[in-house]
XYZ file of C-alpha atoms in Angstrom:
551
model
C 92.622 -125.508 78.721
C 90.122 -128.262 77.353
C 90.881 -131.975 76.939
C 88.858 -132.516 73.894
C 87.081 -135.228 76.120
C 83.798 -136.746 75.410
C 80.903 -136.134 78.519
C 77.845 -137.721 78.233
C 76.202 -134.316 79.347
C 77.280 -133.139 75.350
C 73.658 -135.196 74.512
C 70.583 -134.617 75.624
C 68.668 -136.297 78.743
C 66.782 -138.113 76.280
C 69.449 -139.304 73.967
C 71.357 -140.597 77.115
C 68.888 -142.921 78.500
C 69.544 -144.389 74.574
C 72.868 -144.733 74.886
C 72.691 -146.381 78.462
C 70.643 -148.805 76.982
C 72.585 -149.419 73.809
C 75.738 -149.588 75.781
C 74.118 -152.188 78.347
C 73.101 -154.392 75.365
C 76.797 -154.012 73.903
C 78.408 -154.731 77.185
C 78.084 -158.637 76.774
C 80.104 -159.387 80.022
C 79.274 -156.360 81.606
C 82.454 -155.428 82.986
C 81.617 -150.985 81.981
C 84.080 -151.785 78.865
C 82.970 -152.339 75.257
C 86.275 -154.330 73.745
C 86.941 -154.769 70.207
C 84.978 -158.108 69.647
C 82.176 -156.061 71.072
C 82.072 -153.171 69.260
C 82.142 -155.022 66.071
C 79.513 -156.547 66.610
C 77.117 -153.864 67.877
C 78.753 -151.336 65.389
C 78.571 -153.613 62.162
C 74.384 -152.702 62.396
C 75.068 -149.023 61.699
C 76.049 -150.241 58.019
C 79.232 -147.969 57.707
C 82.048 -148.880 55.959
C 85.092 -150.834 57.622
C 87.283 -147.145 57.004
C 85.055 -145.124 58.171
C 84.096 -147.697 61.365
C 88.098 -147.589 62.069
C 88.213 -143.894 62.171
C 85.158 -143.500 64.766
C 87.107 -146.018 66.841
C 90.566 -144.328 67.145
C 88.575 -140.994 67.620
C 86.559 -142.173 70.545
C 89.486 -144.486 71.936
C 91.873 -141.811 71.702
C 93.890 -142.514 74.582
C 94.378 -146.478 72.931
C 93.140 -148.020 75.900
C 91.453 -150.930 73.678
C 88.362 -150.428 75.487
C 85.294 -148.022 75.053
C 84.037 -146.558 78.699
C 80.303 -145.550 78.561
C 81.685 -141.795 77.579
C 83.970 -142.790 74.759
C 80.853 -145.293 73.712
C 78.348 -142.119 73.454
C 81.369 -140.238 71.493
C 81.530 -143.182 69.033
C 77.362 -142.976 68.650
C 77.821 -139.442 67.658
C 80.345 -139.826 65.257
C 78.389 -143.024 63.668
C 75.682 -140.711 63.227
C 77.830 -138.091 61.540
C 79.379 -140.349 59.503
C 75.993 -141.967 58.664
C 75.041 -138.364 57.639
C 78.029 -137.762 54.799
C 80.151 -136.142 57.573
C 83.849 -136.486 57.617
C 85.456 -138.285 60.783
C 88.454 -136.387 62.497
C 89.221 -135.547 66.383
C 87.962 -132.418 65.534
C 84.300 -133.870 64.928
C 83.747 -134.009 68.398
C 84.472 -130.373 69.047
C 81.358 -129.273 66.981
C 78.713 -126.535 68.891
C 76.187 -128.719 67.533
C 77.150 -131.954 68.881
C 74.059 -132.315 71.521
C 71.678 -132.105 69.033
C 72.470 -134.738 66.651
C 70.537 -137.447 66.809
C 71.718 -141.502 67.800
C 72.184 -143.376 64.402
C 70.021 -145.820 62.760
C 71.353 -149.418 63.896
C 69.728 -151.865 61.284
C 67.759 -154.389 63.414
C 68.688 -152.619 67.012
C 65.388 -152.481 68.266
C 64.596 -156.044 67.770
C 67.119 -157.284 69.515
C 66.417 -155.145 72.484
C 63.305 -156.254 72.406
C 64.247 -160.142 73.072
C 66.911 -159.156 75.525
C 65.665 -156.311 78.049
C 66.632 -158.607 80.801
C 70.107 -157.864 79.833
C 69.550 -154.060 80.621
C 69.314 -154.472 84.548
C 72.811 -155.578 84.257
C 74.374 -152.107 84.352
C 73.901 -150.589 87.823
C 73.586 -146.750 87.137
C 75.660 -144.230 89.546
C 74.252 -140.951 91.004
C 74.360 -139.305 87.586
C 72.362 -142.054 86.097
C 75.222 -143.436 83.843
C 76.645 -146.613 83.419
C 79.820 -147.415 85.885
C 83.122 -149.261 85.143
C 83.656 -152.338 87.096
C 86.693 -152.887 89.064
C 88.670 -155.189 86.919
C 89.471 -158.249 88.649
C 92.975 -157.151 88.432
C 93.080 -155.313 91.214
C 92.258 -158.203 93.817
C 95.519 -159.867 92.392
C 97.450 -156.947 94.534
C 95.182 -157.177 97.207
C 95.412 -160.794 97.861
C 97.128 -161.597 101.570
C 97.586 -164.671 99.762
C 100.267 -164.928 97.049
C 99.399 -168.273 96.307
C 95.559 -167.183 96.058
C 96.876 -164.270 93.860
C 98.206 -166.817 91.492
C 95.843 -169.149 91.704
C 93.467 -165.424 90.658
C 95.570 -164.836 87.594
C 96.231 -168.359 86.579
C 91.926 -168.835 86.269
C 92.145 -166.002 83.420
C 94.423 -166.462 79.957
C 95.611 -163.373 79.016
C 93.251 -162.810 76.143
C 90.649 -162.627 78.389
C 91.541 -159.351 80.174
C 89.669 -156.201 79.302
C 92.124 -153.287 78.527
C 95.950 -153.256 78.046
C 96.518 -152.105 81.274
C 94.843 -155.226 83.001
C 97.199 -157.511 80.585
C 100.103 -155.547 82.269
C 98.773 -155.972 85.597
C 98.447 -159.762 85.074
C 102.205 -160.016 83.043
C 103.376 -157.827 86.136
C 101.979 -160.446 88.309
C 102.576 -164.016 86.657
C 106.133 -163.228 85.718
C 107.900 -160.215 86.427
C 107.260 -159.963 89.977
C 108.989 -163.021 91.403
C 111.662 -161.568 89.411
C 112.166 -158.444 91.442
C 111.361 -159.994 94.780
C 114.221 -162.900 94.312
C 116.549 -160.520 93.723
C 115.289 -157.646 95.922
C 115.058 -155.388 92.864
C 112.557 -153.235 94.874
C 115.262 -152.745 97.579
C 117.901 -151.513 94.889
C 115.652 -149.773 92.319
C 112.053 -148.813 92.491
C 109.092 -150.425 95.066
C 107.212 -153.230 94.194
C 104.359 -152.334 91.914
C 100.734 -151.958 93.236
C 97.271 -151.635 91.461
C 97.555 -147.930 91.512
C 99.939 -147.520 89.699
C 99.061 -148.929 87.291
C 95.677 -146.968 87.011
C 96.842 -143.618 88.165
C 96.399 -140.901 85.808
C 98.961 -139.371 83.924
C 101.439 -136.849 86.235
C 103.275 -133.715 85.305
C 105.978 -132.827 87.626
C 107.196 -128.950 87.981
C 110.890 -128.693 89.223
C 112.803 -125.409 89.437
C 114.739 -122.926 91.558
C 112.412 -120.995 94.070
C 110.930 -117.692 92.498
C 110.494 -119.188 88.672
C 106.806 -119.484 88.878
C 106.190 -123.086 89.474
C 103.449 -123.103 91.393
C 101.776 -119.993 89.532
C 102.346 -122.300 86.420
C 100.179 -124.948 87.782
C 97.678 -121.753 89.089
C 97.450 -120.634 85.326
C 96.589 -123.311 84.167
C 93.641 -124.603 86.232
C 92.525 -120.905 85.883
C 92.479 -120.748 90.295
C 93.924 -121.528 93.239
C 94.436 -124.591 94.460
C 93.924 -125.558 97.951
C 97.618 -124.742 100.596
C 98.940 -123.213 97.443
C 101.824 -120.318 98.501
C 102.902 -117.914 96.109
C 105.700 -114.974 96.834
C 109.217 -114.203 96.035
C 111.141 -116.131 98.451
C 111.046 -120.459 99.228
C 106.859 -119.984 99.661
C 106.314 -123.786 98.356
C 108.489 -125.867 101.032
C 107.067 -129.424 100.225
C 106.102 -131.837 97.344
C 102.225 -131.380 96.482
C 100.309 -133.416 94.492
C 97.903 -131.786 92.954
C 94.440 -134.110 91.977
C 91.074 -134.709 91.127
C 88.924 -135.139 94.359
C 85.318 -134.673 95.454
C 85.815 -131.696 97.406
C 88.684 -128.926 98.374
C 90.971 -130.312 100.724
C 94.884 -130.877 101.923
C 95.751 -134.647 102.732
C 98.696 -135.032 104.738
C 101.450 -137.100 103.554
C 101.736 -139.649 106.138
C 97.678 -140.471 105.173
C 98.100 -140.138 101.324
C 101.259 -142.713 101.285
C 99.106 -145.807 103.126
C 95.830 -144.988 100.950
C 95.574 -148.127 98.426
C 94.164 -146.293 95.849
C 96.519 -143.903 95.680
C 99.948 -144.104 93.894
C 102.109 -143.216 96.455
C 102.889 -146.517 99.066
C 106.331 -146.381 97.546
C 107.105 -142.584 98.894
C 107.358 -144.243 102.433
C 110.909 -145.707 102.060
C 111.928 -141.992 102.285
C 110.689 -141.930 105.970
C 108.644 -139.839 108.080
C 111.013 -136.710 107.586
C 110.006 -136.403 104.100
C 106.183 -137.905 104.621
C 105.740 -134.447 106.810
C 106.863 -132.818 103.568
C 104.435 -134.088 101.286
C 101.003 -133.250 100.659
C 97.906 -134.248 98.384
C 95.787 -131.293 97.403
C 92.236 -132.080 95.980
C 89.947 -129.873 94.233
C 87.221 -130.907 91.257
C 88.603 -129.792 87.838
C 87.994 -130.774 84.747
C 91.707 -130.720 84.028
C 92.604 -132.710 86.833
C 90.372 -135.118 85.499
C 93.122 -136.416 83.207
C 96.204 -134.664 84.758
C 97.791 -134.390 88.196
C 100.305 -131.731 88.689
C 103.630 -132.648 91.064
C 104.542 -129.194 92.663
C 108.260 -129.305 94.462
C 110.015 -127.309 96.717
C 112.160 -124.891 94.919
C 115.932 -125.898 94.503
C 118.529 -124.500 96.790
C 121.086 -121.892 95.610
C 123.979 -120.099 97.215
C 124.611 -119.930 100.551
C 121.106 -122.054 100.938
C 122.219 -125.013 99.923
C 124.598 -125.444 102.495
C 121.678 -126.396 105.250
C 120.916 -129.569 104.468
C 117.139 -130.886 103.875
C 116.436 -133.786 106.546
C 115.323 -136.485 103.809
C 116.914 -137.505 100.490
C 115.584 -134.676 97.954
C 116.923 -135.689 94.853
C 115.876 -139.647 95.528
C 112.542 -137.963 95.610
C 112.871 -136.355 92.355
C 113.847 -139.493 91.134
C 111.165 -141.644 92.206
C 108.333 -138.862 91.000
C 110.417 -138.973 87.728
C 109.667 -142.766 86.907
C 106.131 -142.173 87.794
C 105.900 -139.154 85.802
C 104.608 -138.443 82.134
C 106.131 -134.977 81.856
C 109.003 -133.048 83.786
C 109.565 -129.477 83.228
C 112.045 -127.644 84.342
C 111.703 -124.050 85.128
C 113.877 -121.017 84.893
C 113.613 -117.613 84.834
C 115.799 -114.485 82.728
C 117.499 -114.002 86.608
C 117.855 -117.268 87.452
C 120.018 -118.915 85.004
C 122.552 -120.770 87.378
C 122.294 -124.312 88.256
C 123.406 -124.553 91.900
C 124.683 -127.917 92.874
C 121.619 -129.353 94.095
C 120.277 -128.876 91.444
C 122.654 -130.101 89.433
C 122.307 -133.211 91.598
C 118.500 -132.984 90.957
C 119.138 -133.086 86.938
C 120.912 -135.925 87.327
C 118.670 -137.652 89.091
C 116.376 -137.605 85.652
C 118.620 -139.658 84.040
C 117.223 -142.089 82.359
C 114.011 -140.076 81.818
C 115.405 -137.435 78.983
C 112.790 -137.866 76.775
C 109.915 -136.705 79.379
C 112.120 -133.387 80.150
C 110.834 -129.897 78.446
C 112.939 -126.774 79.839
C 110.302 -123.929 80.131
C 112.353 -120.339 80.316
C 109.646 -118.374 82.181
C 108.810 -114.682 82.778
C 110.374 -113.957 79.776
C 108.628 -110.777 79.456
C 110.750 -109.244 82.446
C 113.646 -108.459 79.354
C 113.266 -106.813 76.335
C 114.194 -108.914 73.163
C 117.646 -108.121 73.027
C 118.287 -109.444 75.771
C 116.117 -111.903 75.587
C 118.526 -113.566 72.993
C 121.428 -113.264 74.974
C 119.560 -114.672 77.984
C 118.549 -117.757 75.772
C 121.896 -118.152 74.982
C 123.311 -118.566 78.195
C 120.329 -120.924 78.814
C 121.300 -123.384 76.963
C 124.844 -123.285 77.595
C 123.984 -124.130 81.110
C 122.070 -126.862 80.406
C 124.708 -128.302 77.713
C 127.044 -128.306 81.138
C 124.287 -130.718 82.897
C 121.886 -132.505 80.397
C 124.637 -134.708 78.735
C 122.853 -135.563 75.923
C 123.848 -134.869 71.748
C 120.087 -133.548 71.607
C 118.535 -130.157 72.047
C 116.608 -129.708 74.799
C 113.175 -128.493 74.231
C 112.813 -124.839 75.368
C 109.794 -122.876 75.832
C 109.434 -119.483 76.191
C 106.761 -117.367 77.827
C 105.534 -116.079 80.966
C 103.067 -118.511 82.540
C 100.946 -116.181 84.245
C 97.388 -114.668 84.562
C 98.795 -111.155 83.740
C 98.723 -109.634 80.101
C 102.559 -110.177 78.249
C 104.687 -107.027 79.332
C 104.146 -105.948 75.698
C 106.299 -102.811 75.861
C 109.608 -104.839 76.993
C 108.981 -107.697 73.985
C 107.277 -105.730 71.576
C 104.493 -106.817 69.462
C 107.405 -109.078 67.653
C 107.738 -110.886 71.259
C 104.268 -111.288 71.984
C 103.673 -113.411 68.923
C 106.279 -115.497 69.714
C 104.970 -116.053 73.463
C 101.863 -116.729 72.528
C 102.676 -119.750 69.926
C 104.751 -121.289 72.629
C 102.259 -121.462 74.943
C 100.410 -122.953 72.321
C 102.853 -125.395 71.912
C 103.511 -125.802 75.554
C 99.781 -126.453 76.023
C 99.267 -128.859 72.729
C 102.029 -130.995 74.178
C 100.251 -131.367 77.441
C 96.917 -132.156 75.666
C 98.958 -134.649 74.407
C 99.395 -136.682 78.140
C 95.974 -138.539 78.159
C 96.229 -139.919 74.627
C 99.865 -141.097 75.286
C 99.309 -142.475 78.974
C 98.210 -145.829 77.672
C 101.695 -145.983 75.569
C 103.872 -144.657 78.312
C 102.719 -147.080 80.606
C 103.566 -149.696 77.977
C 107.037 -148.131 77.513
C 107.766 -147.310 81.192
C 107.173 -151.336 82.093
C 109.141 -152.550 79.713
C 112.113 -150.800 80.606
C 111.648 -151.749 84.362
C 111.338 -155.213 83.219
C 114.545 -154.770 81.225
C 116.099 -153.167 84.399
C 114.671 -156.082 86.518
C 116.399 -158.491 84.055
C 120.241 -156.641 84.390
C 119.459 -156.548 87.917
C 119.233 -160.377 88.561
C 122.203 -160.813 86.232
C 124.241 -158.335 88.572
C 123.094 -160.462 91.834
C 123.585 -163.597 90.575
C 127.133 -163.111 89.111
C 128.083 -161.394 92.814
C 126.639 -164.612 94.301
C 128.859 -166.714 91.866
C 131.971 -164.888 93.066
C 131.756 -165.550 96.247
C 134.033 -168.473 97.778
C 132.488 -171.393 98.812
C 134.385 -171.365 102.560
C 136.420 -168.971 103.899
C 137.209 -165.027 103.478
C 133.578 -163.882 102.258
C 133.867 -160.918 103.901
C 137.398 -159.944 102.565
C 135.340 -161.586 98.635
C 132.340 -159.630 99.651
C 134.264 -155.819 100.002
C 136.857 -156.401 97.137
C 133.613 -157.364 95.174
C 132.000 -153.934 95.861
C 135.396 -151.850 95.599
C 135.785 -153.646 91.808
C 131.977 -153.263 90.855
C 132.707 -151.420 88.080
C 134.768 -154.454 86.793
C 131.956 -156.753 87.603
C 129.273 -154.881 85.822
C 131.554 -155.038 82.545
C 132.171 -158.879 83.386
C 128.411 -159.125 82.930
C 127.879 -157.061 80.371
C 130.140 -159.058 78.641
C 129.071 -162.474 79.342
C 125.660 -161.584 78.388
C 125.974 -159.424 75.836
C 124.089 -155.926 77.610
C 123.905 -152.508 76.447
C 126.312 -150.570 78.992
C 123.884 -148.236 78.845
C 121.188 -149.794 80.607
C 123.451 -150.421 84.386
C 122.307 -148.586 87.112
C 124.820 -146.192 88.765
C 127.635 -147.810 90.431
C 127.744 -145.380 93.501
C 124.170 -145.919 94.602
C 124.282 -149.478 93.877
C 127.986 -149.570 96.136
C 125.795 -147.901 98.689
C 122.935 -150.266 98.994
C 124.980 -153.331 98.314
C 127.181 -152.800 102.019
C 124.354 -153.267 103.683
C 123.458 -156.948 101.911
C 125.388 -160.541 102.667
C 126.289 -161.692 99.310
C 126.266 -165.262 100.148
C 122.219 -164.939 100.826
C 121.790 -163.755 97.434
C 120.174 -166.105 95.048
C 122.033 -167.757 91.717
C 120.526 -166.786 88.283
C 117.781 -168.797 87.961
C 117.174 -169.060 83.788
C 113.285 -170.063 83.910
C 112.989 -166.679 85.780
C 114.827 -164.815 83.406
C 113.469 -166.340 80.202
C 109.835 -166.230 81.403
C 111.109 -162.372 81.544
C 112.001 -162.732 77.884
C 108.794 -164.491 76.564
C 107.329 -161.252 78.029
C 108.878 -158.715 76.162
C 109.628 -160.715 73.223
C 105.485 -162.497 72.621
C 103.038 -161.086 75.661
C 103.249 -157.667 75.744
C 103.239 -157.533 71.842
C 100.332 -160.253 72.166
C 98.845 -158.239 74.099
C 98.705 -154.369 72.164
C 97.425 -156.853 69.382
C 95.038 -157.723 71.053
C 93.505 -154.123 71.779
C 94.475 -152.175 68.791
C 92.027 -150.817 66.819
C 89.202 -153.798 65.561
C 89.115 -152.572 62.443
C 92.806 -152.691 61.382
């Protein structure tokens, strides 16, 4: 499976030691990023036009993180050069067998202004390979600060068009104003964990859920082509914890307990779920090139029958929920046999909610029936699923069988082999898809916490209002909780909310008997509006900032 990415190894030895040059010169704060101010001036000197400039841009930044790494910077040379030479720019250009051999492009007046400003080279400190690193963007300290009044005073020293990529402006927006949102009204206590630095720099995830036996984990296997490290295949339960699967310097398992306190990692939040669950989890690392810009969530495989009686000793489907926010991609798996969804998992589909437009429904081993029944099986299929996913749209089903043996061509037929094989292809173009749209879905993903943040500190500050001044709190307090469905329609009302966006009055019953309502702060408006000005002028200050330079 490639990633149509752009390694500096695709030019020679020679050519590199060019680029690392050119890119040091280009770099003017050199932070490792080449942002749209400097690109157009470093770019204007290869004489293209302002079209043809825009299209080498969105090639080489095609993941829109408004910033050119010293990879994408090499991939942009390359296509200046092809474009200098009559060729046509499209993300295809950079697939070309001929791509190491062409030649860095003629930058009008370049050389002269190397000349005067060598000193500028020694800037960029290479890595082992010899290429130019990234910085650590002074984002991250913001997070790291004991301090919170240091942290502010960090973010308060830099405007906001002065960070780097768009994920840095989220990191600082996260920061300045949404934070102290969530932690006056304990939002991470209710909903989700405070944020960290990781997550916001994690790589895209893809998160496998299914019944045990519908090739989950062999999915993940066929795809990175191997094994990876404490991976269990067979046809009973084999896979009995969550496993991330990731990039990593060498082939190892990470125990939970260690992976959940590592800062760079995204996973601090899993800890709420407790050490029962924490000796469930595991972090397997092997190098990849695919895990370069993916990393695969493996689960335990649902309960069914008689199973699901025993119950697991930490909250499953919270689990599935909390990967689910932090996910790009969930796919659910099936198989022709396995068509019934048991009540946990039931439970565990509704625990996606929310999330509906990450889901894809993959019916697997589909070669096990021959194409009559194939149909019949499809059908049934989606009936189940109309019982659970309660949504007016089709689910998106694909059909195959994930595996590293040959299609079981004489139950399909040559008829069913086609078919298979342009699903995968379909399956597979929509996970090519994750890296370019991990910039967006980050984007997307925070402004609907922030939105949730916002209802949040509506619903704690109206529950605070209701409570009597004197006496009988506690008999305000539990006829409070008992009514809350009343009280979320009271603010709804008075504020004019979607319905749509509440959270779900059981769990929020649940976590609310263990607060005093009377130590819950009033709606504070500055809070809430500085909220607003967020969604309404930062964040779209802010993708204006690092779209493409030559729009």
């Amino acid at each position: 499976m490639e990633f149509g990415q752009y390694p500096s190894s695709s030019c020679s030895k020679e050519h590199q030691k060019i680029y690392q040059e050119w890119f040091a010169f280009a770099d003017s704060d050199g932070d490792g990023r080449i942002t749209g101010p400097d690109a157009i001036k470093f770019f204007g000197m290869s004489k293209l036009s302002r079209a043809d400039l825009k299209q080498v841009w969105a090639v080489a930044d095609s993941r829109r993180q408004g910033y050119l790494g010293f990879n994408e910077f090499v991939a942009a040379m390359q296509l200046v050069s092809l474009a200098q030479a009559g060729n046509e720019i499209t993300p295809d250009s950079l697939k070309r067998d001929d791509l190491s051999s062409v030649n860095p492009p003629v930058m009008e007046g370049l050389d002269a202004l190397l000349a005067k400003s060598k000193h500028m080279v020694k800037r960029v400190d290479p890595d082992i390979d010899g290429f130019p690193q990234e910085q650590s963007p002074l984002t991250n300290k913001w997070f790291s600060s004991k301090s919170s009044k240091k942290a502010s005073l960090m973010y308060l020293e830099i405007p906001l068009t002065a960070v780097t990529s768009v994920i840095d402006g989220l990191k600082k927006l996260y920061i300045e104003k949404l934070k102290p949102l969530e932690v006056t009204y304990k939002f991470n206590d209710f909903v989700s964990p405070l944020l960290t630095s990781s997550d916001f720099d994690a790589k895209p995830m893809v998160m496998l859920l299914g019944q045990y036996s519908t090739g989950k984990t062999t999915f993940i296997k066929h795809l990175l082509r191997t094994s990876y490290p404490g991976a269990h295949i067979g046809p009973e339960p084999t896979t009995d914890r969550f496993v991330v699967v990731m990039s990593g310097p060498d082939e190892r398992t990470i125990p939970g307990n260690t992976i959940a306190v590592q800062a760079d990692m995204p996973y601090s939040g899993l800890t709420t779920f407790g050490t029962a669950f924490l000796s469930k989890f595991e972090c397997s690392q092997m190098r990849h090139p695919l895990l370069e810009h993916i990393t695969f969530v493996d689960t335990p495989g649902v309960l069914s029958g008689e199973k699901q009686r025993t119950q697991r000793s930490y909250d499953f489907t919270g689990v599935t929920s909390w990967f689910a926010a932090k996910c790009d991609l969930i796919l659910l798996l099936f198989d022709p046999h396995k068509l019934d969804i048991s009540d946990e998992f039931k439970r565990v589909i509704g625990s996606l909610r929310g999330h509906d437009d990450k889901i894809r429904v993959v019916l697997n081993k589909a070669d096990q029936v021959d194409t009559q029944q194939l149909m019949r099986v499809y059908g049934a299929l989606m009936w189940s699923l109309g019982k659970v996913l309660n949504t007016p749209e089709v689910s998106r089903v694909y059909i195959g069988s994930f595996n590293d043996k040959p299609v079981n061509e004489s139950a399909v037929g040559p008829i069913g082999k086609e078919l298979f094989e342009k699903e995968q292809d379909d399956l597979l173009s929509d996970l090519k898809d994750i890296p370019k749209k991990a910039c967006d879905r980050r984007i997307n993903e925070f402004v609907k916490r922030a939105r949730a943040a916002k209802i949040h500190a509506y619903i704690i500050g109206h529950l605070k209002k209701e409570m009597p001044t004197m006496m009988g709190k506690a008999k305000a307090q539990q006829r409070l909780i008992d009514n809350l469905q009343d009280e979320f329609a009271k603010v709804q009302r008075e504020y004019h909310l979607p319905p749509g966006d509440f959270p779900y009055v059981e769990h929020f019953k649940e976590v609310l008997s263990g607060y005093s309502f009377d130590k819950f702060e009033k709606v504070k408006p500055k809070m809430v509006q500085a909220v607003d000005d967020m969604l309404g002028y930062d964040i779209p200050e802010l993708l204006k900032n690092f779209r493409n330079p030559y729009e």
